[in-house]
Amino acid sequence: MSFKTNLKIELFYNDKTLKELAAEVGVSYACLCNYTGKRSVLPNVEIGCKIAKALGVSAEYLCTGNDKIVKSDSIISSVFKEFVSLPKKEQKLITDLIHEFYKKKFAD
């Protein structure tokens, strides 16, 4: 997977927005948009390491996709790939559905 895809997956997993991550890392929102947008620019090493630390993953994972997602769990990996490719509106619907399901399942 690409840096762009891995970054989107980790933002979702950590329930963070680009604006929140930008503030935590100390870069502008526009800077992070360069990494997740159509241009898919890669950050320099220093910023990449700060992003990885803020998301609780290794820089290697953000760059290669290795080292975080267990390879034997290919279903989760493929679902994440499909999820991050969806428009934001559909991502929100799916996220809301999962949260509601979780609340009902573990409400007791």
GROMACS .gro file of N, CA and C in nm:
model
  324
    1MET      N    1   0.083  -0.118   0.000
    1MET     CA    2   0.000   0.000   0.000
    1MET      C    3   0.087   0.124   0.000
    2SER      N    4   0.030   0.232  -0.043
    2SER     CA    5   0.104   0.358  -0.054
    2SER      C    6   0.101   0.435   0.078
    3PHE      N    7   0.190   0.531   0.089
    3PHE     CA    8   0.193   0.619   0.205
    3PHE      C    9   0.056   0.685   0.222
    4LYS      N   10   0.001   0.733   0.113
    4LYS     CA   11  -0.130   0.799   0.114
    4LYS      C   12  -0.237   0.708   0.175
    5THR      N   13  -0.244   0.585   0.127
    5THR     CA   14  -0.344   0.490   0.176
    5THR      C   15  -0.320   0.456   0.321
    6ASN      N   16  -0.196   0.429   0.358
    6ASN     CA   17  -0.164   0.394   0.497
    6ASN      C   18  -0.195   0.510   0.592
    7LEU      N   19  -0.167   0.631   0.548
    7LEU     CA   20  -0.197   0.748   0.631
    7LEU      C   21  -0.348   0.760   0.652
    8LYS      N   22  -0.426   0.741   0.547
    8LYS     CA   23  -0.572   0.748   0.560
    8LYS      C   24  -0.625   0.639   0.652
    9ILE      N   25  -0.570   0.520   0.640
    9ILE     CA   26  -0.612   0.409   0.727
    9ILE      C   27  -0.584   0.443   0.873
   10GLU      N   28  -0.466   0.494   0.901
   10GLU     CA   29  -0.430   0.525   1.039
   10GLU      C   30  -0.508   0.644   1.094
   11LEU      N   31  -0.539   0.741   1.009
   11LEU     CA   32  -0.624   0.851   1.054
   11LEU      C   33  -0.760   0.797   1.096
   12PHE      N   34  -0.816   0.708   1.016
   12PHE     CA   35  -0.944   0.647   1.049
   12PHE      C   36  -0.933   0.565   1.177
   13TYR      N   37  -0.832   0.480   1.184
   13TYR     CA   38  -0.813   0.392   1.299
   13TYR      C   39  -0.796   0.472   1.428
   14ASN      N   40  -0.726   0.584   1.419
   14ASN     CA   41  -0.702   0.669   1.537
   14ASN      C   42  -0.812   0.772   1.560
   15ASP      N   43  -0.912   0.772   1.472
   15ASP     CA   44  -1.022   0.867   1.480
   15ASP      C   45  -0.971   1.010   1.488
   16LYS      N   46  -0.879   1.043   1.396
   16LYS     CA   47  -0.822   1.178   1.390
   16LYS      C   48  -0.851   1.239   1.254
   17THR      N   49  -0.865   1.369   1.252
   17THR     CA   50  -0.879   1.442   1.127
   17THR      C   51  -0.741   1.491   1.083
   18LEU      N   52  -0.733   1.534   0.958
   18LEU     CA   53  -0.607   1.591   0.910
   18LEU      C   54  -0.571   1.716   0.990
   19LYS      N   55  -0.672   1.795   1.025
   19LYS     CA   56  -0.646   1.918   1.103
   19LYS      C   57  -0.589   1.885   1.240
   20GLU      N   58  -0.644   1.783   1.303
   20GLU     CA   59  -0.594   1.743   1.435
   20GLU      C   60  -0.450   1.692   1.425
   21LEU      N   61  -0.425   1.610   1.323
   21LEU     CA   62  -0.290   1.557   1.304
   21LEU      C   63  -0.192   1.670   1.273
   22ALA      N   64  -0.232   1.764   1.190
   22ALA     CA   65  -0.146   1.876   1.155
   22ALA      C   66  -0.104   1.953   1.280
   23ALA      N   67  -0.200   1.979   1.367
   23ALA     CA   68  -0.170   2.052   1.491
   23ALA      C   69  -0.076   1.972   1.580
   24GLU      N   70  -0.098   1.842   1.588
   24GLU     CA   71  -0.014   1.756   1.673
   24GLU      C   72   0.129   1.746   1.620
   25VAL      N   73   0.142   1.740   1.489
   25VAL     CA   74   0.273   1.722   1.426
   25VAL      C   75   0.347   1.856   1.411
   26GLY      N   76   0.271   1.965   1.403
   26GLY     CA   77   0.332   2.096   1.388
   26GLY      C   78   0.355   2.136   1.243
   27VAL      N   79   0.265   2.089   1.156
   27VAL     CA   80   0.270   2.130   1.015
   27VAL      C   81   0.132   2.185   0.978
   28SER      N   82   0.124   2.247   0.863
   28SER     CA   83  -0.003   2.304   0.821
   28SER      C   84  -0.097   2.195   0.768
   29TYR      N   85  -0.225   2.226   0.773
   29TYR     CA   86  -0.326   2.137   0.717
   29TYR      C   87  -0.300   2.117   0.568
   30ALA      N   88  -0.263   2.223   0.498
   30ALA     CA   89  -0.234   2.214   0.354
   30ALA      C   90  -0.119   2.118   0.327
   31CYS      N   91  -0.022   2.118   0.416
   31CYS     CA   92   0.093   2.027   0.402
   31CYS      C   93   0.045   1.882   0.406
   32LEU      N   94  -0.039   1.849   0.504
   32LEU     CA   95  -0.089   1.712   0.513
   32LEU      C   96  -0.180   1.677   0.396
   33CYS      N   97  -0.254   1.774   0.346
   33CYS     CA   98  -0.339   1.750   0.229
   33CYS      C   99  -0.256   1.708   0.108
   34ASN      N  100  -0.133   1.757   0.100
   34ASN     CA  101  -0.045   1.715  -0.009
   34ASN      C  102  -0.014   1.566  -0.003
   35TYR      N  103  -0.017   1.508   0.116
   35TYR     CA  104   0.015   1.366   0.133
   35TYR      C  105  -0.106   1.277   0.108
   36THR      N  106  -0.226   1.331   0.122
   36THR     CA  107  -0.346   1.249   0.107
   36THR      C  108  -0.427   1.284  -0.018
   37GLY      N  109  -0.387   1.386  -0.089
   37GLY     CA  110  -0.460   1.429  -0.208
   37GLY      C  111  -0.416   1.357  -0.334
   38LYS      N  112  -0.461   1.407  -0.447
   38LYS     CA  113  -0.432   1.345  -0.575
   38LYS      C  114  -0.283   1.344  -0.608
   39ARG      N  115  -0.210   1.444  -0.561
   39ARG     CA  116  -0.067   1.452  -0.591
   39ARG      C  117   0.013   1.346  -0.516
   40SER      N  118  -0.033   1.307  -0.401
   40SER     CA  119   0.032   1.204  -0.319
   40SER      C  120   0.182   1.229  -0.298
   41VAL      N  121   0.214   1.348  -0.256
   41VAL     CA  122   0.353   1.384  -0.227
   41VAL      C  123   0.397   1.310  -0.101
   42LEU      N  124   0.522   1.271  -0.095
   42LEU     CA  125   0.576   1.208   0.025
   42LEU      C  126   0.639   1.315   0.114
   43PRO      N  127   0.624   1.302   0.246
   43PRO     CA  128   0.687   1.399   0.336
   43PRO      C  129   0.836   1.374   0.347
   44ASN      N  130   0.907   1.475   0.397
   44ASN     CA  131   1.048   1.450   0.425
   44ASN      C  132   1.057   1.358   0.546
   45VAL      N  133   1.174   1.307   0.572
   45VAL     CA  134   1.192   1.206   0.677
   45VAL      C  135   1.148   1.258   0.814
   46GLU      N  136   1.185   1.380   0.846
   46GLU     CA  137   1.151   1.435   0.977
   46GLU      C  138   0.999   1.442   0.997
   47ILE      N  139   0.929   1.494   0.900
   47ILE     CA  140   0.783   1.505   0.912
   47ILE      C  141   0.719   1.366   0.909
   48GLY      N  142   0.770   1.278   0.825
   48GLY     CA  143   0.718   1.142   0.819
   48GLY      C  144   0.729   1.070   0.953
   49CYS      N  145   0.841   1.089   1.020
   49CYS     CA  146   0.861   1.027   1.153
   49CYS      C  147   0.767   1.088   1.257
   50LYS      N  148   0.744   1.219   1.250
   50LYS     CA  149   0.652   1.284   1.343
   50LYS      C  150   0.509   1.234   1.321
   51ILE      N  151   0.471   1.219   1.194
   51ILE     CA  152   0.337   1.168   1.162
   51ILE      C  153   0.322   1.026   1.216
   52ALA      N  154   0.421   0.942   1.191
   52ALA     CA  155   0.416   0.803   1.238
   52ALA      C  156   0.403   0.799   1.390
   53LYS      N  157   0.482   0.878   1.460
   53LYS     CA  158   0.477   0.881   1.606
   53LYS      C  159   0.340   0.925   1.656
   54ALA      N  160   0.283   1.027   1.593
   54ALA     CA  161   0.152   1.077   1.634
   54ALA      C  162   0.042   0.974   1.612
   55LEU      N  163   0.061   0.886   1.513
   55LEU     CA  164  -0.038   0.784   1.483
   55LEU      C  165  -0.009   0.651   1.551
   56GLY      N  166   0.104   0.642   1.620
   56GLY     CA  167   0.137   0.520   1.692
   56GLY      C  168   0.182   0.405   1.604
   57VAL      N  169   0.242   0.438   1.490
   57VAL     CA  170   0.293   0.336   1.399
   57VAL      C  171   0.438   0.369   1.363
   58SER      N  172   0.503   0.279   1.294
   58SER     CA  173   0.639   0.307   1.250
   58SER      C  174   0.638   0.382   1.118
   59ALA      N  175   0.745   0.453   1.092
   59ALA     CA  176   0.760   0.521   0.963
   59ALA      C  177   0.765   0.417   0.851
   60GLU      N  178   0.823   0.300   0.879
   60GLU     CA  179   0.828   0.193   0.780
   60GLU      C  180   0.687   0.151   0.740
   61TYR      N  181   0.599   0.139   0.837
   61TYR     CA  182   0.461   0.101   0.805
   61TYR      C  183   0.394   0.205   0.716
   62LEU      N  184   0.410   0.333   0.751
   62LEU     CA  185   0.346   0.436   0.670
   62LEU      C  186   0.395   0.433   0.526
   63CYS      N  187   0.522   0.402   0.507
   63CYS     CA  188   0.579   0.401   0.372
   63CYS      C  189   0.552   0.273   0.295
   64THR      N  190   0.549   0.160   0.363
   64THR     CA  191   0.543   0.031   0.292
   64THR      C  192   0.416  -0.049   0.318
   65GLY      N  193   0.351  -0.022   0.430
   65GLY     CA  194   0.236  -0.103   0.468
   65GLY      C  195   0.275  -0.226   0.548
   66ASN      N  196   0.403  -0.250   0.564
   66ASN     CA  197   0.451  -0.363   0.643
   66ASN      C  198   0.474  -0.318   0.786
   67ASP      N  199   0.457  -0.412   0.881
   67ASP     CA  200   0.493  -0.385   1.019
   67ASP      C  201   0.374  -0.344   1.104
   68LYS      N  202   0.257  -0.325   1.049
   68LYS     CA  203   0.142  -0.286   1.132
   68LYS      C  204   0.026  -0.385   1.116
   69ILE      N  205  -0.021  -0.403   0.995
   69ILE     CA  206  -0.135  -0.492   0.971
   69ILE      C  207  -0.083  -0.634   0.958
   70VAL      N  208  -0.142  -0.726   1.031
   70VAL     CA  209  -0.101  -0.865   1.027
   70VAL      C  210  -0.136  -0.922   0.891
   71LYS      N  211  -0.038  -0.981   0.823
   71LYS     CA  212  -0.059  -1.030   0.687
   71LYS      C  213  -0.166  -1.137   0.679
   72SER      N  214  -0.181  -1.218   0.782
   72SER     CA  215  -0.280  -1.324   0.777
   72SER      C  216  -0.422  -1.270   0.782
   73ASP      N  217  -0.438  -1.146   0.821
   73ASP     CA  218  -0.570  -1.087   0.828
   73ASP      C  219  -0.597  -1.004   0.703
   74SER      N  220  -0.597  -1.073   0.589
   74SER     CA  221  -0.611  -1.004   0.461
   74SER      C  222  -0.750  -0.945   0.443
   75ILE      N  223  -0.851  -0.997   0.511
   75ILE     CA  224  -0.986  -0.941   0.500
   75ILE      C  225  -0.987  -0.797   0.551
   76ILE      N  226  -0.929  -0.774   0.667
   76ILE     CA  227  -0.924  -0.639   0.723
   76ILE      C  228  -0.846  -0.548   0.631
   77SER      N  229  -0.735  -0.594   0.583
   77SER     CA  230  -0.653  -0.514   0.493
   77SER      C  231  -0.729  -0.476   0.367
   78SER      N  232  -0.798  -0.571   0.306
   78SER     CA  233  -0.871  -0.540   0.183
   78SER      C  234  -0.989  -0.448   0.209
   79VAL      N  235  -1.056  -0.465   0.323
   79VAL     CA  236  -1.167  -0.376   0.357
   79VAL      C  237  -1.117  -0.234   0.378
   80PHE      N  238  -1.005  -0.218   0.445
   80PHE     CA  239  -0.948  -0.084   0.464
   80PHE      C  240  -0.913  -0.020   0.330
   81LYS      N  241  -0.855  -0.096   0.241
   81LYS     CA  242  -0.820  -0.043   0.109
   81LYS      C  243  -0.945   0.009   0.038
   82GLU      N  244  -1.051  -0.070   0.043
   82GLU     CA  245  -1.175  -0.029  -0.022
   82GLU      C  246  -1.238   0.091   0.050
   83PHE      N  247  -1.234   0.090   0.182
   83PHE     CA  248  -1.294   0.197   0.261
   83PHE      C  249  -1.229   0.332   0.229
   84VAL      N  250  -1.096   0.337   0.230
   84VAL     CA  251  -1.029   0.465   0.208
   84VAL      C  252  -1.046   0.517   0.067
   85SER      N  253  -1.087   0.431  -0.025
   85SER     CA  254  -1.110   0.477  -0.162
   85SER      C  255  -1.250   0.534  -0.181
   86LEU      N  256  -1.337   0.518  -0.081
   86LEU     CA  257  -1.475   0.570  -0.090
   86LEU      C  258  -1.477   0.721  -0.065
   87PRO      N  259  -1.578   0.788  -0.120
   87PRO     CA  260  -1.596   0.931  -0.089
   87PRO      C  261  -1.622   0.950   0.061
   88LYS      N  262  -1.591   1.068   0.111
   88LYS     CA  263  -1.603   1.098   0.255
   88LYS      C  264  -1.745   1.072   0.307
   89LYS      N  265  -1.846   1.103   0.227
   89LYS     CA  266  -1.984   1.085   0.270
   89LYS      C  267  -2.013   0.938   0.299
   90GLU      N  268  -1.968   0.850   0.211
   90GLU     CA  269  -1.989   0.707   0.231
   90GLU      C  270  -1.905   0.655   0.348
   91GLN      N  271  -1.783   0.708   0.364
   91GLN     CA  272  -1.699   0.669   0.478
   91GLN      C  273  -1.770   0.703   0.609
   92LYS      N  274  -1.832   0.820   0.614
   92LYS     CA  275  -1.902   0.861   0.736
   92LYS      C  276  -2.020   0.768   0.764
   93LEU      N  277  -2.096   0.733   0.662
   93LEU     CA  278  -2.210   0.642   0.680
   93LEU      C  279  -2.164   0.508   0.737
   94ILE      N  280  -2.058   0.455   0.681
   94ILE     CA  281  -2.007   0.325   0.726
   94ILE      C  282  -1.953   0.336   0.868
   95THR      N  283  -1.881   0.443   0.896
   95THR     CA  284  -1.826   0.464   1.030
   95THR      C  285  -1.938   0.475   1.133
   96ASP      N  286  -2.042   0.553   1.100
   96ASP     CA  287  -2.156   0.566   1.191
   96ASP      C  288  -2.224   0.432   1.215
   97LEU      N  289  -2.239   0.354   1.110
   97LEU     CA  290  -2.300   0.221   1.122
   97LEU      C  291  -2.218   0.132   1.215
   98ILE      N  292  -2.089   0.132   1.198
   98ILE     CA  293  -2.002   0.049   1.283
   98ILE      C  294  -2.011   0.094   1.429
   99HIS      N  295  -2.009   0.226   1.451
   99HIS     CA  296  -2.019   0.277   1.589
   99HIS      C  297  -2.151   0.238   1.653
  100GLU      N  298  -2.260   0.250   1.578
  100GLU     CA  299  -2.391   0.213   1.632
  100GLU      C  300  -2.397   0.064   1.663
  101PHE      N  301  -2.345  -0.017   1.573
  101PHE     CA  302  -2.342  -0.161   1.596
  101PHE      C  303  -2.262  -0.193   1.722
  102TYR      N  304  -2.147  -0.132   1.735
  102TYR     CA  305  -2.060  -0.155   1.851
  102TYR      C  306  -2.131  -0.116   1.981
  103LYS      N  307  -2.197   0.002   1.979
  103LYS     CA  308  -2.269   0.046   2.099
  103LYS      C  309  -2.376  -0.053   2.139
  104LYS      N  310  -2.453  -0.101   2.042
  104LYS     CA  311  -2.560  -0.197   2.072
  104LYS      C  312  -2.505  -0.330   2.118
  105LYS      N  313  -2.400  -0.374   2.055
  105LYS     CA  314  -2.341  -0.504   2.085
  105LYS      C  315  -2.280  -0.507   2.226
  106PHE      N  316  -2.216  -0.396   2.266
  106PHE     CA  317  -2.143  -0.394   2.393
  106PHE      C  318  -2.203  -0.298   2.494
  107ALA      N  319  -2.332  -0.269   2.481
  107ALA     CA  320  -2.398  -0.176   2.571
  107ALA      C  321  -2.411  -0.230   2.713
  108ASP      N  322  -2.413  -0.360   2.726
  108ASP     CA  323  -2.432  -0.419   2.858
  108ASP      C  324  -2.309  -0.420   2.942
   0.00000   0.00000   0.00000
